[in-house]
Amino acid sequence: MEQADVLKRAYAMPLTNPSYPPGPYRFFNREYIIITYRTTREALEKVVPAPLEIDEPLVKYEFIRMPDSTGFGDYTETGQVIPVRFKGEHGAYVHSMYLDDDAPIAGGRELWGFPKKLARPKIVHEGEVVVGTLHYGSVLCATGTMGYKHKAADPEAIKAALEAPNYLIKIIPHVDGTLRICELVRYHLIDVHLKDAWTAPAALDLHPHVMADVAKLPVLEVVSAVHFTADLTLGLGEVIHDYLADQPAREPIAKTMLDPIVSQG
C-alpha cells in the first residue's frame, strides 16, 4: 500500500478494517430513562474540569436503549451527566458512560472523546415499572426504577434539554505516554424528533466499584425523572479549549515510571 493510499483510506483504526463507519450517526427510537438527583457540591468539584462551572449540585443519571442506529448498531448505554455552564451558557458535562457494544465505544472515544467503558447496562419493563441496571462484570453498580408513564411530560422542555450543548474531555496519549491531545469538546444532538415523554416517581441506588465509580457522586435526593423516546442525530464536535496550549513539554510516562526503579538499582 502506497503512502497516498494510506492517507486516502485512513479515518479510524484499524487501517484496513475500521471498528466503525464514517458518520453521520442517526438513532431511531432511542429510549431514555433520566433520573435527576441532588448530590454534594464537593463531589462535583472533584470531577468537573475548568473552565466548565458547576451549575447546581445535580446529576442526571441516564439509561439509554438504542435499538437502531446507523453505523453503531443495537446497544444499551448508561452514565452520569452533570449540568454545567461554559461562558454563561447552560449545558451538560458527560462524566461517565458504560455500554455493551464495541463500535460506539471505539468511535465515541476516538471522534468526540466520550468517556466510554465496556459494561452491561440494561433497560427492561417489569409490569408497572421501568427498570435500568448497570453491571460491571458480575457486580451490580446501579439500579434505577421508575413508574411507567404516570403523567405526560413537557415536550418542549425535554427537546430543549436534548438540544443544549454537551461537553467532553478528549484525551489521546502520544506514543511515548505523554499527552498528545487534551481538549474540551462541545457537541450537540441535532434533528431531534421527540415521540413521547412521561414523568413518574423514581428511585436510584448506586454501589461502589473500583472501575465503575458512579457512587462517587452520591445520591442525596431524587429530584425528578423522565422516560421518553426520540429519533436524533449525534452531531460531530468542536474543540473549544486546548489544555496543552502554551504548556511546557512533559516527561514521557515510561521514563517517569522507570525513575524509581533506576534510583533503587
CSV table of C-alpha atoms in Angstrom, one decimal, residues 14-249:
chain,number,residue,atom,x,y,z
A,14,PRO,CA,-7.6,-0.5,12.2
A,15,LEU,CA,-6.5,1.0,8.9
A,16,THR,CA,-7.9,-1.8,6.6
A,17,ASN,CA,-10.9,-2.8,8.8
A,18,PRO,CA,-12.1,0.1,11.0
A,19,SER,CA,-14.2,-0.5,14.0
A,20,TYR,CA,-16.9,1.9,12.9
A,21,PRO,CA,-18.0,3.5,9.6
A,22,PRO,CA,-17.9,7.2,8.8
A,23,GLY,CA,-20.9,9.3,10.1
A,24,PRO,CA,-23.3,10.9,10.4
A,25,TYR,CA,-24.9,8.7,13.1
A,26,ARG,CA,-28.6,8.7,13.2
A,27,PHE,CA,-30.6,7.0,16.1
A,28,PHE,CA,-34.2,5.7,15.8
A,29,ASN,CA,-36.5,5.0,18.7
A,30,ARG,CA,-33.9,5.9,21.4
A,31,GLU,CA,-35.4,5.2,24.8
A,32,TYR,CA,-34.3,7.3,27.7
A,33,ILE,CA,-34.7,7.0,31.4
A,34,ILE,CA,-33.2,10.1,33.1
A,35,ILE,CA,-33.2,10.3,36.9
A,36,THR,CA,-32.1,13.7,38.1
A,37,TYR,CA,-30.7,13.7,41.7
A,38,ARG,CA,-29.1,16.1,44.1
A,39,THR,CA,-25.5,15.3,45.2
A,40,THR,CA,-22.8,17.2,47.1
A,41,ARG,CA,-21.0,20.2,45.6
A,42,GLU,CA,-17.8,18.9,47.0
A,43,ALA,CA,-18.1,15.7,45.0
A,44,LEU,CA,-18.8,17.6,41.8
A,45,GLU,CA,-15.9,19.9,42.3
A,46,LYS,CA,-13.6,16.9,42.2
A,47,VAL,CA,-14.7,15.8,38.7
A,48,VAL,CA,-16.0,18.8,36.8
A,49,PRO,CA,-13.0,20.3,34.9
A,50,ALA,CA,-12.3,24.0,34.4
A,51,PRO,CA,-13.2,26.1,32.5
A,52,LEU,CA,-16.6,24.5,33.0
A,53,GLU,CA,-18.5,25.8,36.0
A,54,ILE,CA,-20.9,23.8,38.2
A,55,ASP,CA,-24.5,25.0,37.8
A,56,GLU,CA,-26.5,23.3,40.6
A,57,PRO,CA,-25.3,20.3,42.6
A,58,LEU,CA,-27.3,18.0,40.4
A,59,VAL,CA,-26.5,14.9,38.3
A,60,LYS,CA,-28.6,13.3,35.6
A,61,TYR,CA,-28.3,9.5,35.7
A,62,GLU,CA,-29.2,8.2,32.2
A,63,PHE,CA,-30.2,4.8,31.0
A,64,ILE,CA,-30.5,4.8,27.2
A,65,ARG,CA,-31.7,1.9,25.0
A,66,MET,CA,-30.6,2.3,21.3
A,67,PRO,CA,-32.2,-0.5,19.3
A,68,ASP,CA,-31.5,1.1,15.8
A,69,SER,CA,-28.6,3.3,14.9
A,70,THR,CA,-26.7,3.8,11.7
A,71,GLY,CA,-23.1,2.6,11.9
A,72,PHE,CA,-23.2,1.7,15.6
A,73,GLY,CA,-26.0,-0.9,15.7
A,74,ASP,CA,-28.1,-2.1,18.6
A,75,TYR,CA,-26.9,-1.4,22.1
A,76,THR,CA,-27.6,0.0,25.6
A,77,GLU,CA,-25.8,2.7,27.5
A,78,THR,CA,-25.8,4.3,30.9
A,79,GLY,CA,-23.9,7.0,32.7
A,80,GLN,CA,-23.8,10.3,34.5
A,81,VAL,CA,-24.2,13.8,33.0
A,82,ILE,CA,-23.7,16.9,35.1
A,83,PRO,CA,-25.4,20.3,34.4
A,84,VAL,CA,-22.7,23.0,33.9
A,85,ARG,CA,-22.1,26.4,32.4
A,86,PHE,CA,-19.5,27.5,29.8
A,87,LYS,CA,-19.0,31.2,29.4
A,88,GLY,CA,-22.5,31.7,30.8
A,89,GLU,CA,-24.2,29.1,28.5
A,90,HIS,CA,-26.0,26.3,30.2
A,91,GLY,CA,-25.2,22.7,29.1
A,92,ALA,CA,-24.1,19.3,30.3
A,93,TYR,CA,-20.7,17.7,31.0
A,94,VAL,CA,-20.6,14.0,30.2
A,95,HIS,CA,-18.8,12.5,33.2
A,96,SER,CA,-19.2,8.7,32.7
A,97,MET,CA,-20.6,6.2,30.1
A,98,TYR,CA,-20.9,2.4,30.2
A,99,LEU,CA,-22.1,0.4,27.2
A,100,ASP,CA,-22.2,-3.0,25.6
A,101,ASP,CA,-21.0,-2.5,22.0
A,102,ASP,CA,-17.5,-2.1,20.6
A,103,ALA,CA,-18.2,0.2,17.6
A,104,PRO,CA,-19.7,3.1,19.6
A,105,ILE,CA,-17.0,2.7,22.3
A,106,ALA,CA,-14.2,3.0,19.7
A,107,GLY,CA,-16.0,5.7,17.7
A,108,GLY,CA,-17.1,7.6,20.7
A,109,ARG,CA,-13.7,7.8,22.3
A,110,GLU,CA,-11.7,8.4,19.1
A,111,LEU,CA,-14.0,11.0,17.5
A,112,TRP,CA,-15.5,13.0,20.3
A,113,GLY,CA,-13.7,11.9,23.4
A,114,PHE,CA,-16.7,10.2,25.1
A,115,PRO,CA,-15.7,8.6,28.4
A,116,LYS,CA,-17.0,5.2,27.3
A,117,LYS,CA,-16.2,1.8,29.0
A,118,LEU,CA,-17.4,-1.7,28.3
A,119,ALA,CA,-20.0,-2.9,30.7
A,120,ARG,CA,-23.5,-4.5,30.8
A,121,PRO,CA,-26.3,-1.9,31.2
A,122,LYS,CA,-30.0,-2.9,30.6
A,123,ILE,CA,-33.4,-1.4,30.4
A,124,VAL,CA,-36.4,-3.7,31.0
A,125,HIS,CA,-40.1,-3.1,31.5
A,126,GLU,CA,-41.5,-5.1,34.5
A,127,GLY,CA,-45.2,-4.6,34.8
A,128,GLU,CA,-45.9,-1.0,36.0
A,129,VAL,CA,-42.2,-0.2,36.5
A,130,VAL,CA,-39.3,0.6,34.1
A,131,VAL,CA,-36.0,-0.8,35.4
A,132,GLY,CA,-32.5,0.3,34.5
A,133,THR,CA,-29.4,-1.6,35.7
A,134,LEU,CA,-25.6,-1.4,35.3
A,135,HIS,CA,-23.4,-4.4,35.8
A,136,TYR,CA,-19.6,-4.1,35.5
A,137,GLY,CA,-18.6,-7.7,35.1
A,138,SER,CA,-20.7,-9.7,37.6
A,139,VAL,CA,-21.1,-6.7,40.0
A,140,LEU,CA,-24.2,-4.6,40.2
A,141,CYS,CA,-23.2,-0.9,40.2
A,142,ALA,CA,-26.5,0.9,39.6
A,143,THR,CA,-30.3,0.3,39.8
A,144,GLY,CA,-32.8,2.8,38.7
A,145,THR,CA,-36.6,2.3,38.9
A,146,MET,CA,-39.4,4.5,37.6
A,147,GLY,CA,-43.1,4.3,37.4
A,148,TYR,CA,-44.4,3.5,33.9
A,149,LYS,CA,-45.9,6.5,32.1
A,150,HIS,CA,-47.7,8.2,35.0
A,151,LYS,CA,-48.0,11.7,33.6
A,152,ALA,CA,-47.2,13.4,30.3
A,153,ALA,CA,-44.0,15.5,30.4
A,154,ASP,CA,-43.4,18.9,28.9
A,155,PRO,CA,-42.1,18.0,25.4
A,156,GLU,CA,-40.6,21.5,24.8
A,157,ALA,CA,-38.6,21.3,27.9
A,158,ILE,CA,-37.2,17.8,27.1
A,159,LYS,CA,-36.4,18.8,23.5
A,160,ALA,CA,-34.6,21.9,24.7
A,161,ALA,CA,-32.5,19.9,27.1
A,162,LEU,CA,-31.6,17.4,24.3
A,163,GLU,CA,-30.6,20.3,22.0
A,164,ALA,CA,-28.4,22.1,24.7
A,165,PRO,CA,-24.6,21.9,24.3
A,166,ASN,CA,-22.8,18.9,25.7
A,167,TYR,CA,-19.1,18.9,26.8
A,168,LEU,CA,-16.4,16.3,26.9
A,169,ILE,CA,-12.7,15.9,27.7
A,170,LYS,CA,-10.9,14.3,24.8
A,171,ILE,CA,-7.6,12.7,25.9
A,172,ILE,CA,-5.3,11.0,23.4
A,173,PRO,CA,-1.8,9.9,24.6
A,174,HIS,CA,1.4,10.1,22.5
A,175,VAL,CA,3.4,7.0,21.7
A,176,ASP,CA,5.8,7.9,24.5
A,177,GLY,CA,3.0,8.0,27.0
A,178,THR,CA,2.8,11.8,27.3
A,179,LEU,CA,-0.4,13.7,26.4
A,180,ARG,CA,-0.8,14.5,22.7
A,181,ILE,CA,-4.4,15.7,22.9
A,182,CYS,CA,-6.2,17.1,25.9
A,183,GLU,CA,-9.2,19.2,24.8
A,184,LEU,CA,-12.6,20.4,25.9
A,185,VAL,CA,-15.0,19.4,23.2
A,186,ARG,CA,-18.5,20.6,22.6
A,187,TYR,CA,-21.2,18.8,20.6
A,188,HIS,CA,-24.9,18.9,20.0
A,189,LEU,CA,-27.7,16.4,19.3
A,190,ILE,CA,-29.4,17.6,16.1
A,191,ASP,CA,-32.6,16.8,14.1
A,192,VAL,CA,-34.4,15.8,17.2
A,193,HIS,CA,-37.8,14.3,16.8
A,194,LEU,CA,-39.4,13.6,20.2
A,195,LYS,CA,-42.0,10.9,20.1
A,196,ASP,CA,-43.5,10.7,23.6
A,197,ALA,CA,-42.4,11.8,27.1
A,198,TRP,CA,-43.5,10.9,30.6
A,199,THR,CA,-42.8,11.6,34.2
A,200,ALA,CA,-43.3,9.4,37.3
A,201,PRO,CA,-41.7,8.8,40.7
A,202,ALA,CA,-38.3,7.2,40.6
A,203,ALA,CA,-35.6,5.7,42.8
A,204,LEU,CA,-31.8,5.3,42.2
A,205,ASP,CA,-29.3,3.2,44.0
A,206,LEU,CA,-25.5,3.4,43.3
A,207,HIS,CA,-22.9,1.0,44.5
A,208,PRO,CA,-19.1,1.5,44.8
A,209,HIS,CA,-16.9,-0.2,42.2
A,210,VAL,CA,-13.2,0.4,41.5
A,211,MET,CA,-13.7,0.6,37.7
A,212,ALA,CA,-17.3,2.0,37.6
A,213,ASP,CA,-17.2,4.8,40.2
A,214,VAL,CA,-20.8,6.0,39.8
A,215,ALA,CA,-21.2,6.0,43.6
A,216,LYS,CA,-18.6,8.7,44.0
A,217,LEU,CA,-21.4,11.2,43.1
A,218,PRO,CA,-23.7,10.1,45.9
A,219,VAL,CA,-27.5,10.3,45.7
A,220,LEU,CA,-28.8,12.7,48.4
A,221,GLU,CA,-32.3,13.1,46.9
A,222,VAL,CA,-34.1,12.2,43.7
A,223,VAL,CA,-35.4,15.4,42.1
A,224,SER,CA,-37.3,14.2,39.0
A,225,ALA,CA,-37.4,11.6,36.3
A,226,VAL,CA,-38.4,11.4,32.7
A,227,HIS,CA,-39.0,8.5,30.3
A,228,PHE,CA,-39.1,9.2,26.6
A,229,THR,CA,-38.3,8.1,23.1
A,230,ALA,CA,-36.8,10.1,20.2
A,231,ASP,CA,-35.1,10.0,16.9
A,232,LEU,CA,-32.0,12.1,16.6
A,233,THR,CA,-28.6,12.6,15.1
A,234,LEU,CA,-25.3,12.7,17.1
A,235,GLY,CA,-23.6,15.8,15.7
A,236,LEU,CA,-19.9,15.9,15.4
A,237,GLY,CA,-17.9,18.1,17.8
A,238,GLU,CA,-15.8,21.2,18.0
A,239,VAL,CA,-12.7,22.0,20.2
A,240,ILE,CA,-13.4,24.9,22.5
A,241,HIS,CA,-10.4,24.7,24.8
A,242,ASP,CA,-6.9,23.2,24.4
A,243,TYR,CA,-5.4,22.3,27.8
A,244,LEU,CA,-2.0,21.8,26.2
A,245,ALA,CA,-1.7,25.2,24.6
A,246,ASP,CA,1.3,27.1,25.9
A,247,GLN,CA,2.2,24.2,28.2
A,248,PRO,CA,5.9,23.1,28.6
A,249,ALA,CA,6.8,19.6,27.3
